[in-house]
XYZ file of C-alpha atoms in Angstrom:
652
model
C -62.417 -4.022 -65.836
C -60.211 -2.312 -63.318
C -56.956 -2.306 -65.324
C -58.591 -0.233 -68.224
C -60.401 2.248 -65.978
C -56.693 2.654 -65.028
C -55.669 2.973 -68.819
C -58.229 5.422 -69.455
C -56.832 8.763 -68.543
C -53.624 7.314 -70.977
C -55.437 6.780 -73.626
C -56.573 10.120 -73.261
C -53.144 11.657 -72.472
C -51.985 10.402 -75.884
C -55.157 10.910 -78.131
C -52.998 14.522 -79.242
C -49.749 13.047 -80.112
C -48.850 11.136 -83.279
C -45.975 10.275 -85.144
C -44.391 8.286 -81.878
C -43.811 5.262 -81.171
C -44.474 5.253 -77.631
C -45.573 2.946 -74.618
C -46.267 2.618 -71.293
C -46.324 -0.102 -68.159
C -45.408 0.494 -64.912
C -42.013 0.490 -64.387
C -41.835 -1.885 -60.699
C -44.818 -4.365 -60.177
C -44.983 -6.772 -57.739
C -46.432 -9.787 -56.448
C -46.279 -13.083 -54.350
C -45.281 -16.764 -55.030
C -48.049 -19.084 -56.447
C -50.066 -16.124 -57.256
C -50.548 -13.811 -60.640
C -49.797 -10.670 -61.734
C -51.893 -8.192 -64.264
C -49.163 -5.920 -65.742
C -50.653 -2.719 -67.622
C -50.158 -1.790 -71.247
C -50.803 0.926 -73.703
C -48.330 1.425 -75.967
C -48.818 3.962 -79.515
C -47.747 4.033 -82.908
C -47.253 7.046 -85.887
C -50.518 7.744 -87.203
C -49.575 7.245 -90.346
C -48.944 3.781 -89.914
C -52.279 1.580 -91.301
C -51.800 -1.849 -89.805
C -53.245 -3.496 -93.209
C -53.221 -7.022 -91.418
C -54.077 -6.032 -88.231
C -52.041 -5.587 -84.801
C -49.852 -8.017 -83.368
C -47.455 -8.143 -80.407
C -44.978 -9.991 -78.303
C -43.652 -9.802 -74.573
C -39.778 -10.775 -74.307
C -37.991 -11.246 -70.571
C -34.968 -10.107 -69.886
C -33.549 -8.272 -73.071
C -35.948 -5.988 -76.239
C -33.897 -7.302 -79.045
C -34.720 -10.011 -80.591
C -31.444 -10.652 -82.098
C -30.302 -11.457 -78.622
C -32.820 -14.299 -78.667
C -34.605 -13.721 -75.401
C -37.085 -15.505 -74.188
C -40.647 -14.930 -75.375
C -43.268 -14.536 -72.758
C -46.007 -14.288 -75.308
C -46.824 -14.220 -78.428
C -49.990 -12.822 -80.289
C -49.193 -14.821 -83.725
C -48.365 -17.892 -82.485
C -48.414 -20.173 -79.138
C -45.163 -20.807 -79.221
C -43.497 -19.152 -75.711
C -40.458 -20.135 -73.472
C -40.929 -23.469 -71.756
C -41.222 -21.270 -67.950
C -44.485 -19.610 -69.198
C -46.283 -22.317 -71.327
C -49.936 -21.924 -69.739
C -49.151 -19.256 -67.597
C -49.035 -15.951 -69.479
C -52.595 -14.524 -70.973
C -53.173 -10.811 -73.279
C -55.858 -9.133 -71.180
C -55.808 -6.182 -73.714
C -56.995 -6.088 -77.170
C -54.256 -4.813 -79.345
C -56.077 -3.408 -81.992
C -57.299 -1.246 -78.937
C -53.505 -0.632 -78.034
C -54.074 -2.080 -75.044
C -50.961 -4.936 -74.317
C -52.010 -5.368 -70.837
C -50.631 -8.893 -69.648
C -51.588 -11.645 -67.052
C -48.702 -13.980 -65.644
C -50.203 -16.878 -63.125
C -48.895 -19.292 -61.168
C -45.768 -17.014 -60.716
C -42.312 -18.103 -59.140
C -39.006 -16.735 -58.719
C -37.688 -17.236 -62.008
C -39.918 -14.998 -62.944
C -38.723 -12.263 -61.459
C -37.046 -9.183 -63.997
C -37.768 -6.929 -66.962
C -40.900 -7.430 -69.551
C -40.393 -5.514 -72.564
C -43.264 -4.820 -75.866
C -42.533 -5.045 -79.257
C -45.723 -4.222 -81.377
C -45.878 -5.835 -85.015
C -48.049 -4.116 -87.869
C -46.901 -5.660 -90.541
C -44.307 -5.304 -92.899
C -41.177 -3.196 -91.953
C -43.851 -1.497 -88.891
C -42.341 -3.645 -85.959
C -41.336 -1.923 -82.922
C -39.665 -2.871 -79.674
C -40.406 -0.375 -76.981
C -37.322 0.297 -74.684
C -39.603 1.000 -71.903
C -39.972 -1.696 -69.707
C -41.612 -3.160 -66.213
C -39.794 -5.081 -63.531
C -41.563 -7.324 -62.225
C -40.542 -8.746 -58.239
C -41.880 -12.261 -57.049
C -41.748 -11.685 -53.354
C -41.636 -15.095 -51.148
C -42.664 -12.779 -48.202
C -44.471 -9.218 -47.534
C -42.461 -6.148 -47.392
C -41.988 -4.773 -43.800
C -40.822 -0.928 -44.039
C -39.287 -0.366 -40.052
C -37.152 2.821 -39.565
C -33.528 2.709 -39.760
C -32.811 3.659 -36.091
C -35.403 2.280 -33.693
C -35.304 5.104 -30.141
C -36.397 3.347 -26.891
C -39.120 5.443 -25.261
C -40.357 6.922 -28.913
C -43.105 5.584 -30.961
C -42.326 3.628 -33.665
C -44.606 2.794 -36.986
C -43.801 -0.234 -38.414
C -45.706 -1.002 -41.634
C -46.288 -4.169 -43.717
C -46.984 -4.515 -47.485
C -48.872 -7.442 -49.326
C -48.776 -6.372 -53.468
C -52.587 -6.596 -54.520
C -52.001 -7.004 -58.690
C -53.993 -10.432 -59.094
C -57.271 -9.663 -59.306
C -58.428 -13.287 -58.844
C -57.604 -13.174 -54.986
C -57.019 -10.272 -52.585
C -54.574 -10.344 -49.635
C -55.702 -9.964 -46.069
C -52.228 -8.709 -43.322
C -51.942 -9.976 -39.739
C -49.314 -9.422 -36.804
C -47.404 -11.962 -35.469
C -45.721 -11.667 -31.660
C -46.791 -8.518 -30.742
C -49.428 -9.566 -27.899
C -46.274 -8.191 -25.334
C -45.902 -5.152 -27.244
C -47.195 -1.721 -25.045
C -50.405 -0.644 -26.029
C -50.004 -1.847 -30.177
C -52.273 0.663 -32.240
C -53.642 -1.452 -36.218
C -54.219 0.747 -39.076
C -54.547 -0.768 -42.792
C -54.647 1.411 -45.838
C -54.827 0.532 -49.690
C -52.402 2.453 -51.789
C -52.669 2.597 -55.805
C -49.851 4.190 -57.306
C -48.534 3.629 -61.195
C -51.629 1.371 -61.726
C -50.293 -1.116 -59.243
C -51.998 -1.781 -55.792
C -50.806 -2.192 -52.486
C -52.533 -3.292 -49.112
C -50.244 -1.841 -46.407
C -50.903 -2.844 -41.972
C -49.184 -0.024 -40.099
C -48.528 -1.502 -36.187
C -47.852 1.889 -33.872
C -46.193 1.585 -30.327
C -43.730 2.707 -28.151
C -40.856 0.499 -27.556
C -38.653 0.233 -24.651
C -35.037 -1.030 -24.099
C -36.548 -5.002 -22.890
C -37.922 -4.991 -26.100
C -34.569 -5.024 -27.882
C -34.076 -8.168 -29.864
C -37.589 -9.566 -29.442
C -39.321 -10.861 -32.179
C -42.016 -9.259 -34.759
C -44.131 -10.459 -37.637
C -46.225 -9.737 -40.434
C -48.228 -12.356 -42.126
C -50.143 -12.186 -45.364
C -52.856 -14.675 -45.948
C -54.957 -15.213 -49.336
C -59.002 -16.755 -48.942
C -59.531 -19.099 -49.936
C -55.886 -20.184 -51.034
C -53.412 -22.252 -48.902
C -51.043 -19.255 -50.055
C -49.683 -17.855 -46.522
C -46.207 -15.407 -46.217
C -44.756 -14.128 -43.504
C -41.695 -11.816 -42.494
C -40.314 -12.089 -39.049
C -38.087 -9.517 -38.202
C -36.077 -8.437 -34.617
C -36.121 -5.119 -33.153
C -32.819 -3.081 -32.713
C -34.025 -0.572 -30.618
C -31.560 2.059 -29.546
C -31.286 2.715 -25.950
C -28.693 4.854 -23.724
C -26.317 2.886 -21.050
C -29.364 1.740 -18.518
C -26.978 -0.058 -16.642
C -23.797 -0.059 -15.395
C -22.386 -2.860 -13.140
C -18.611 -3.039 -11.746
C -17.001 -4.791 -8.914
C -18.149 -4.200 -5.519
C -15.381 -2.359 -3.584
C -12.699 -4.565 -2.264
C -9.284 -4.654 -0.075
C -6.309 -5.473 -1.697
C -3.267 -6.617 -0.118
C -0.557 -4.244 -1.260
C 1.523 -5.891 -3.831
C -0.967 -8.115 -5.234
C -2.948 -8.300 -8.489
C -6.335 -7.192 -9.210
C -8.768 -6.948 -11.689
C -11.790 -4.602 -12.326
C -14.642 -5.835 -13.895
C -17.665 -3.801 -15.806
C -20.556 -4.657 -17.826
C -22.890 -2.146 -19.766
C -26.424 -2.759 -20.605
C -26.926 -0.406 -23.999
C -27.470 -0.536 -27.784
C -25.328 -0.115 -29.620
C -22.525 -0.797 -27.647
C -21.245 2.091 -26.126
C -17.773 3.712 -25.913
C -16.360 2.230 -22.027
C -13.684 3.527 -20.131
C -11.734 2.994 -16.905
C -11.245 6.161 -15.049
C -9.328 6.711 -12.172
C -9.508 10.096 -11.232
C -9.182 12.109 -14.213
C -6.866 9.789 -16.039
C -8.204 7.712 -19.077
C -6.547 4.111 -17.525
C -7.868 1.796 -20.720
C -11.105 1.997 -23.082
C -13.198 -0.118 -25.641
C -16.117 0.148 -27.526
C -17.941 -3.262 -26.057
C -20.321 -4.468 -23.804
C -17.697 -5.224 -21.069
C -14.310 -4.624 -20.467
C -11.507 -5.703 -17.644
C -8.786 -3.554 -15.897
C -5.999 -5.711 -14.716
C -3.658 -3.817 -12.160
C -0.412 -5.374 -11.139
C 1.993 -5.066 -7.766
C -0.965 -2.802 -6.371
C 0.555 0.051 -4.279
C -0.989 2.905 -1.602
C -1.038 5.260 -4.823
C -3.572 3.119 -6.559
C -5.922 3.216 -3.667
C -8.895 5.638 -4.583
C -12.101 5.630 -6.571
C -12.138 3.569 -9.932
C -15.110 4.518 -12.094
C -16.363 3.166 -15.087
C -18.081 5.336 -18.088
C -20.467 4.181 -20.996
C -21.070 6.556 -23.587
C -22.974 5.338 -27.166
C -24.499 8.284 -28.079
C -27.498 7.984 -26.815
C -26.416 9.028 -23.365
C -23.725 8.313 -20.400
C -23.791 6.445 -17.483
C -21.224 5.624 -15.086
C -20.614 3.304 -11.892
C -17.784 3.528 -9.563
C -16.100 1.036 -6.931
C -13.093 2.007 -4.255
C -9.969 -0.172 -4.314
C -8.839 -0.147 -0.521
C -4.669 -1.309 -0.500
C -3.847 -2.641 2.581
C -0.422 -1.853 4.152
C 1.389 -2.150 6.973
C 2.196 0.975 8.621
C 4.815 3.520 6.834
C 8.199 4.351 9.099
C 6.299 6.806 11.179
C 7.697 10.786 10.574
C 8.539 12.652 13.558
C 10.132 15.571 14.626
C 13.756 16.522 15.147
C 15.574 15.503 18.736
C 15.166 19.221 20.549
C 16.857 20.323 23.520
C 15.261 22.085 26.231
C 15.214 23.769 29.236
C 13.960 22.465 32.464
C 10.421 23.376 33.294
C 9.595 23.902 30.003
C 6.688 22.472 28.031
C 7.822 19.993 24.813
C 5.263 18.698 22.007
C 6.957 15.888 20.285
C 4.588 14.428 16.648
C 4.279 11.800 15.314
C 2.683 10.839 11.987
C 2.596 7.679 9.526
C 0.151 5.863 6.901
C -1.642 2.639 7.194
C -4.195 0.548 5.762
C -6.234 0.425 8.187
C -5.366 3.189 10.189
C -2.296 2.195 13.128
C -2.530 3.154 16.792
C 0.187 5.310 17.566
C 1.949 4.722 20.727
C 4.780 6.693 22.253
C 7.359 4.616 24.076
C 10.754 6.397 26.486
C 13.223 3.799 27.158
C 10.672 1.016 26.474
C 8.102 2.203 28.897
C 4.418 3.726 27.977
C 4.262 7.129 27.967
C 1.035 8.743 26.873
C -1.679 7.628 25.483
C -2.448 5.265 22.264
C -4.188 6.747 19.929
C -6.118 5.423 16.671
C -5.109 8.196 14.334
C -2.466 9.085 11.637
C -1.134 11.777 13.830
C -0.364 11.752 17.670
C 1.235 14.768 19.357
C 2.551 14.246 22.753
C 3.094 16.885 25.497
C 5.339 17.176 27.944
C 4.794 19.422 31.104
C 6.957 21.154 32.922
C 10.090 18.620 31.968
C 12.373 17.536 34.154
C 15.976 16.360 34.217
C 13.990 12.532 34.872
C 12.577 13.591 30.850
C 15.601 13.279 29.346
C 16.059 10.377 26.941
C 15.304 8.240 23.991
C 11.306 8.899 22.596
C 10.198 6.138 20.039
C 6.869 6.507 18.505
C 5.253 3.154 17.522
C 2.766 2.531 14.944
C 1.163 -1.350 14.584
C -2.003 -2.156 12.662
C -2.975 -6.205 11.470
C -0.297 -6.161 9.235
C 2.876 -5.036 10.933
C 4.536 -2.523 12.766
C 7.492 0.487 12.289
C 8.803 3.072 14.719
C 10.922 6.031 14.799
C 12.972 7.716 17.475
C 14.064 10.993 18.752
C 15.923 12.424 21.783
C 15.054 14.996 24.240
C 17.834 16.652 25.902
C 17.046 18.646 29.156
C 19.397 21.083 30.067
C 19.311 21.787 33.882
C 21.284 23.687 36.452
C 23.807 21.264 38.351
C 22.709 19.407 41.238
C 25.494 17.955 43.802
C 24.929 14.547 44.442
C 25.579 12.427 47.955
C 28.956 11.139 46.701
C 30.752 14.333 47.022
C 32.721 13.765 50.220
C 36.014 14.234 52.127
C 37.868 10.823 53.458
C 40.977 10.378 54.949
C 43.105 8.284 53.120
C 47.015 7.167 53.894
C 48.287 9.801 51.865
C 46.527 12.309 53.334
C 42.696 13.617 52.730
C 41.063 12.758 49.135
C 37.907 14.898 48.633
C 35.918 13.922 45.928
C 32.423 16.390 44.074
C 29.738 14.973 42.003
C 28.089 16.563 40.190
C 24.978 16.242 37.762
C 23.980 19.213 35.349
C 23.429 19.663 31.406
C 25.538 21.612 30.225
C 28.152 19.141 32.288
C 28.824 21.240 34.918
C 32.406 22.887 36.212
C 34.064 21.944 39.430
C 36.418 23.804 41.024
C 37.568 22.953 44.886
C 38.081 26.110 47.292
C 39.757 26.021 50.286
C 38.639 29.273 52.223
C 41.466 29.250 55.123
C 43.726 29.417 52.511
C 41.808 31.416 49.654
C 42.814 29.219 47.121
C 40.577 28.161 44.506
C 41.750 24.147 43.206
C 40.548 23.836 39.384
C 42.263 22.510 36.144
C 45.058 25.223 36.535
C 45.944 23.858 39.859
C 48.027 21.040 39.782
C 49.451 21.261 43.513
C 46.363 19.234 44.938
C 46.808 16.792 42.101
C 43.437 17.516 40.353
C 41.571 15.109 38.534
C 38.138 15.328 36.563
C 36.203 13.214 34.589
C 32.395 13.510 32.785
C 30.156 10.012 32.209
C 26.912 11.554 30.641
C 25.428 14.593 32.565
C 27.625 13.486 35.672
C 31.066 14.992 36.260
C 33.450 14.099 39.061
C 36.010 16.262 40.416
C 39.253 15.318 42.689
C 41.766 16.705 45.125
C 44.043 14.896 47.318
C 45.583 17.099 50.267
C 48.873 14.987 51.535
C 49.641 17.607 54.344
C 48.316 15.912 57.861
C 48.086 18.664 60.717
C 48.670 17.590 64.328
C 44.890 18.474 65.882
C 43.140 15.516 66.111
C 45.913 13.184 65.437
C 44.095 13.037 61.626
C 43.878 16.393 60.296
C 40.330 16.918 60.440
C 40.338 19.957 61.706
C 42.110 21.620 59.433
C 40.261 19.881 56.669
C 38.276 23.391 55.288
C 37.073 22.000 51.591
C 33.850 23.370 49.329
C 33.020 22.538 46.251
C 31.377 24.935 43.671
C 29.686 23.663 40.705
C 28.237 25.230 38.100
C 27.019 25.639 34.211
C 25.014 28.150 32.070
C 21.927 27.410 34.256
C 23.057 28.210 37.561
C 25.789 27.472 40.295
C 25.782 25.962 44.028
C 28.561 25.880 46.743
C 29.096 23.458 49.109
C 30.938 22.892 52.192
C 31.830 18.587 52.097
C 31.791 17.028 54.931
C 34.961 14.550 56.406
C 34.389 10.668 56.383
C 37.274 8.451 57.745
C 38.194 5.392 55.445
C 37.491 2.365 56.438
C 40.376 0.856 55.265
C 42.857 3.065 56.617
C 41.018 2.460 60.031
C 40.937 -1.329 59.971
C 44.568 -1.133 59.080
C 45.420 0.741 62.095
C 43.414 -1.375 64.428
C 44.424 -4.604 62.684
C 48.355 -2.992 63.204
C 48.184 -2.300 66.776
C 46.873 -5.876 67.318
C 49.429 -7.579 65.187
C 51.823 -5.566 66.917
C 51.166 -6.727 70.384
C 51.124 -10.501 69.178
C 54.764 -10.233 68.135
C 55.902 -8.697 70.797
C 54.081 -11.280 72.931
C 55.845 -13.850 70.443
C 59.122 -12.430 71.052
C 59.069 -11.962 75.114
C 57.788 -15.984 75.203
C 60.833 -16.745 73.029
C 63.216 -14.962 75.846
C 61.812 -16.454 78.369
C 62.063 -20.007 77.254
C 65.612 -19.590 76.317
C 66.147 -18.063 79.691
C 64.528 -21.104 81.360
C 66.806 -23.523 79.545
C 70.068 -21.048 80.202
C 68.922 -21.255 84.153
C 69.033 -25.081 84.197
C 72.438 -25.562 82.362
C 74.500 -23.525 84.262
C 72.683 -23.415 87.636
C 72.464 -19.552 88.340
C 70.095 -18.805 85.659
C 69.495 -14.972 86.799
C 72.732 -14.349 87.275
C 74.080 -15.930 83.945
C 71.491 -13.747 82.225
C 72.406 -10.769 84.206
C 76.300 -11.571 83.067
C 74.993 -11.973 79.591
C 73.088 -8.545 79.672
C 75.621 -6.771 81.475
C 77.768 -5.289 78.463
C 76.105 -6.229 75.029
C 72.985 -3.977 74.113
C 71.269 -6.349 71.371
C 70.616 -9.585 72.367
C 70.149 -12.323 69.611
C 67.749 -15.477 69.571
C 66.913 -17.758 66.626
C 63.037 -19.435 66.553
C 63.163 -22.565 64.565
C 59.958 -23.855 62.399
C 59.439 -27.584 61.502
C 61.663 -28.170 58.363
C 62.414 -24.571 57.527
C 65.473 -22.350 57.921
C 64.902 -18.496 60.040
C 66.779 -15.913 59.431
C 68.129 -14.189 62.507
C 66.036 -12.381 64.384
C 67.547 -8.629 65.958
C 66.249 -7.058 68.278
C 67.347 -3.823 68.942
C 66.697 -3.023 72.843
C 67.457 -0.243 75.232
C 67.576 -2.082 78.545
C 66.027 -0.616 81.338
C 63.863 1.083 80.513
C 64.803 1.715 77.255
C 61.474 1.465 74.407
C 62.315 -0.205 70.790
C 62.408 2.010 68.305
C 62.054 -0.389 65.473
C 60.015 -2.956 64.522
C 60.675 -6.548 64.266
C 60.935 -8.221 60.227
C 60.558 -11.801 60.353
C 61.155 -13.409 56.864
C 61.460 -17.209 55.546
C 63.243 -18.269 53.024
C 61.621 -19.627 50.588
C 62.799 -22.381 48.017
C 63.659 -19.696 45.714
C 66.022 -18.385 48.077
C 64.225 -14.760 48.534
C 63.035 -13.305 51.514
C 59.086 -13.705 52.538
C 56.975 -12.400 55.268
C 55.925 -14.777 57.725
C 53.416 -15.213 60.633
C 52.015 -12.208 62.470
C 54.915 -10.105 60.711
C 53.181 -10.744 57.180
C 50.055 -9.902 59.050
C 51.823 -6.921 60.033
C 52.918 -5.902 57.183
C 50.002 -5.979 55.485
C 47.968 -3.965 57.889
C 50.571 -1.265 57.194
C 51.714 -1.220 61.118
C 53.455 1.861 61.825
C 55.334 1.163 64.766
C 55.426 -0.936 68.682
C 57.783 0.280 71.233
C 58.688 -2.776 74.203
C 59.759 -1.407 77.822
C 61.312 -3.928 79.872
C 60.521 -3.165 84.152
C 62.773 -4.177 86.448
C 65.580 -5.337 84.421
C 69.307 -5.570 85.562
C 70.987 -1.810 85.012
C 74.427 -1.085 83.245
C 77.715 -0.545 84.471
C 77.458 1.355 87.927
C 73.717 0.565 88.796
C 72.735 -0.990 91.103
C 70.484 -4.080 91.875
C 67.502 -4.167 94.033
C 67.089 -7.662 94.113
C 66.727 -10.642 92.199
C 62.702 -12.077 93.423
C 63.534 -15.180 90.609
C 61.981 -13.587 88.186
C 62.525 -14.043 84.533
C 60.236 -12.180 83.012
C 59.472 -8.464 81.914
C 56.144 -6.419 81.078
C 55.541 -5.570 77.727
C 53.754 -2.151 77.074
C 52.073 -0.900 74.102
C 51.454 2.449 72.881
């Protein structure tokens, strides 16, 4: 039998030694469920020992000693065994032979442990061997797969069906691996410590989709209903593949956000947010989340996520836009400059998206817009017309912010229209305006005279005053010269302005006032209607003198003849006159005053009245009244009296 062709080269290995008690088995043994097992056995005694009543032995499970009572397997003296192996347990060997070799059928899983010898010769010659064999009842093959499975390396993966019954013989088949790339079979039949093995080796090369599927070896005995099977799933060890993140989005700024990425690896690699350099949060997971709060324009940029297991790196990256409304844009300092020069005035802000710039002076368009974070406008050849306010404007979709700056042109001082002489009632007022930056100086000269009229002159009562870049200067000259019956001829004025920039000198030009022109004419006029007044008034009290007293030229000659003033009184509907003097030279004397005519008012004070208030306000200078033909003084003589009772009124 095969069991003692495998005891053979024992027997012969301990034909030399004597005096021992030795044995042997093999020391693991295995087999399935519902099946049986052959374990081998040779065990020796001394020499010396004659087994006088031949050779006996038993098999105990679990413990040698029999003192510890345990449970007998067989028995060569008697049947008498524990109740789990009545009928199941059979000595192969013949012990005489010393050859313990035993057959266990119809195994199960209580089964399962340590078989130990103890040979009996009789007498005190009983022997338990320490040695023992452990014996495994396997429900299912053995499937030996490495440790670490590598995607893209081949991989053996080998199953085992124990082969120690000799009544049936296993046969191995693979379960689920029809999707497997390119499987490769190979079956071999190992013996090793007199205990056989049939081993299926299954070769391929896996790849990462083939993590976590299913694989299985089957054992099957002929003939039998016995079938086992061991299903197992792959773990096969793959670098990051995959790495999958947000796609890139717009943020409003001050809002909340969260970053999302997902690795496809095994094992589960090592993942990390990065933005920029900076480590932001990490985990060793499948996925992981970064949360940003109150995003800002800082936090704009590329976020990138990075998987590392060990088995390689892979990373994916997203860009987080921040939308803002444009920053207060930066521009340059207010700058002062020269007339006819060139000036570049920048501008620059931020936005999300990008503003239009747009330069504004006093509210109006200057320029161009532009699209761009930066705008630089140029001014050519600048004039006074250049000075001002500059604001540069920047608007996108979500709001808008300015900034200003002034440009100051200096410029040489120009004289402007308003610079005049006028003839006023105190004399000549000559006024120069000027514009100019630096405010220009004004100084008055008067050429016939060689005097020069400026802040140190107070004669010519001098007056300035500055609004801006304008500046006004002012003389009045009170003297009045005779030519011309205004002065204008012997009005001689310039005015000479200048600042750091230049100077001009000007010869201004006389202009009569209006008002003092419509006062004269509106005078004269009120002058002759008084005097027109006053000559009716004589008359009709000479007409009413004539009837009373019958000789009315003769009674107003009388009346005339020694008195120089003569008296009247004009009455008005419900209102008291004052008396009215006139102050006459008779003929042909001229009045050398004027005629006030006041009312009395309820108050009791004195107001102008009629033409004279007219008068007055017109600022009438004076009337002179010539009387023709009137009746002479003391020691003239009279022409002749033609009846008439009036005189002719002249006025110069």
């Amino acid at each position: 039998m095969w069991y003692l062709e495998l005891l053979l080269p024992l027997l012969l290995l301990f034909k030399d030694v004597s005096a021992q008690w030795n044995v042997w088995m093999p020391r693991d043994i295995s087999a399935m469920t519902n099946s049986c097992v052959v374990i081998p056995c040779t065990f020796m005694y001394p020499s010396s020992i004659r087994p006088y009543r031949g050779v006996h032995g038993i098999w105990y499970f679990g413990q040698p000693y029999p003192q510890f009572f345990p449970p007998v397997v067989y028995k060569s003296r008697t049947d008498i065994v524990n109740e789990s192996y009545k009928g199941r347990t059979k000595l192969l060997g013949d012990l005489n032979q010393r050859n313990c070799t035993l057959r266990i059928s119809n195994l199960g899983a209580e089964h399962s442990g340590r078989y130990y010898f103890r040979a009996d010769l009789g007498g005190a010659n009983i022997f338990t061997y320490p040695d023992f064999s452990e014996l495994k009842v396997l429900d299912q093959p053995n499937v030996d797969i490495p440790e670490e499975i590598v995607s893209d390396t081949s991989l053996d993966v080998t199953c085992y069906a124990p082969d120690n019954c000799p009544d049936m013989s296993p046969e191995i088949s693979w379960l689920y691996a029809d999707y497997l790339p390119d499987p490769q079979y190979s079956s071999e039949y190992v013996e090793e410590g007199n205990t056989a093995v049939l081993s299926s080796t299954l070769t391929f090369t896996p790849k990462p989709m083939h993590n976590g599927q299913l694989l299985g070896c089957r054992v099957h005995f002929p003939n039998t209903s016995f079938v086992y099977e061991r299903l197992i799933y792959l773990d096969i060890k793959y670098h990051p593949r995959s790495v999958w993140v947000n796609a890139s989005r717009e943020v409003m700024e001050g809002s909340s956000v969260t970053l999302y990425c997902e690795v496809d690896s095994n094992p589960p690699p090592r993942i990390s947010w990065m933005f920029g350099d900076q480590e932001l949060i990490w985990d060793t997971a499948s996925n992981i989340s970064l949360h940003l709060e109150a995003v800002d324009s800082p936090k704009e940029g590329v976020y990138t996520c990075v998987a590392d297991n060990g088995y390689g790196t892979m990373n994916s990256s997203m860009y987080l836009a921040v939308m803002y409304p444009p920053r207060e844009p930066w521009v340059n300092a207010s700058v002062t400059v020269q007339e006819g020069s060139t000036v570049f005035l920048h501008c620059s802000t931020q936005g999300n998206p990008p503003p239009t710039l747009t330069w504004l002076k006093d509210g109006l368009l200057v320029g161009t817009i532009t699209a761009e974070e930066m705008s630089v406008l140029e001014i050519m050849e600048v004039t006074p017309q250049g000075d001002g306010t500059y604001r540069c404007l920047a608007e996108n979709e979500h709001g808008r912010s300015s900034s200003s700056l002034n440009v100051t042109v200096e410029f040489a001082p120009i004289l402007l229209e308003e610079s005049k002489c006028t003839v006023v009632r105190e004399g000549v007022q000559c006024v120069c305006v000027a514009s100019g930056n630096p405010e220009p100086i004004i100084e008055f000269q008067l050429p016939d005279l060689n005097i020069t009229i400026n802040d140190t002159e107070s004669r010519f009562n001098y007056y300035t005053h500055t609004d801006g870049y304008t500046a006004t200067g002012m003389i009045k000259l009170r003297e009045k010269t005779n030519n011309g019956g205004n002065g204008a001829a012997a009005v001689n004025v310039h005015c000479h302005i200048s600042n750091m920039y230049g100077s001009e000198t000007v010869r201004l030009e006389l202009q009569q006032e209006k008002k003092y022109m419509m006062a004269v004419v509106i005078g004269t006029i009120g002058g002759v209607a008084v005097i027109a007044f006053i000559i009716a008034a004589v008359r009709y009290v000479g007409r009413n003198n004539k009837k009373e007293n019958g000789n009315p030229g003769q009674d107003l000659v009388s009346k005339l003849e020694n008195p120089s003033m003569f008296y009247s009184a004009v009455k008005k509907d419900k209102q008291n006159l004052r008396k009215k003097v006139l102050k006459t030279e008779l003929l042909g004397s001229k009045f050398s005053s004027i005629l006030e005519e006041t009312s009395t008012g309820d108050d009791g004070e004195y107001q102008p009245v009629g033409s004279m208030a007219d008068l007055e306000k017109q600022e009438l200078n004076y009337a002179a009244l010539e009387f023709i033909r009137g009746r002479p003084r003391d020691g003239a003589s009279v022409q002749g009296d033609d009846g008439s009772d009036y005189t002719e009124i002249k006025a110069k």
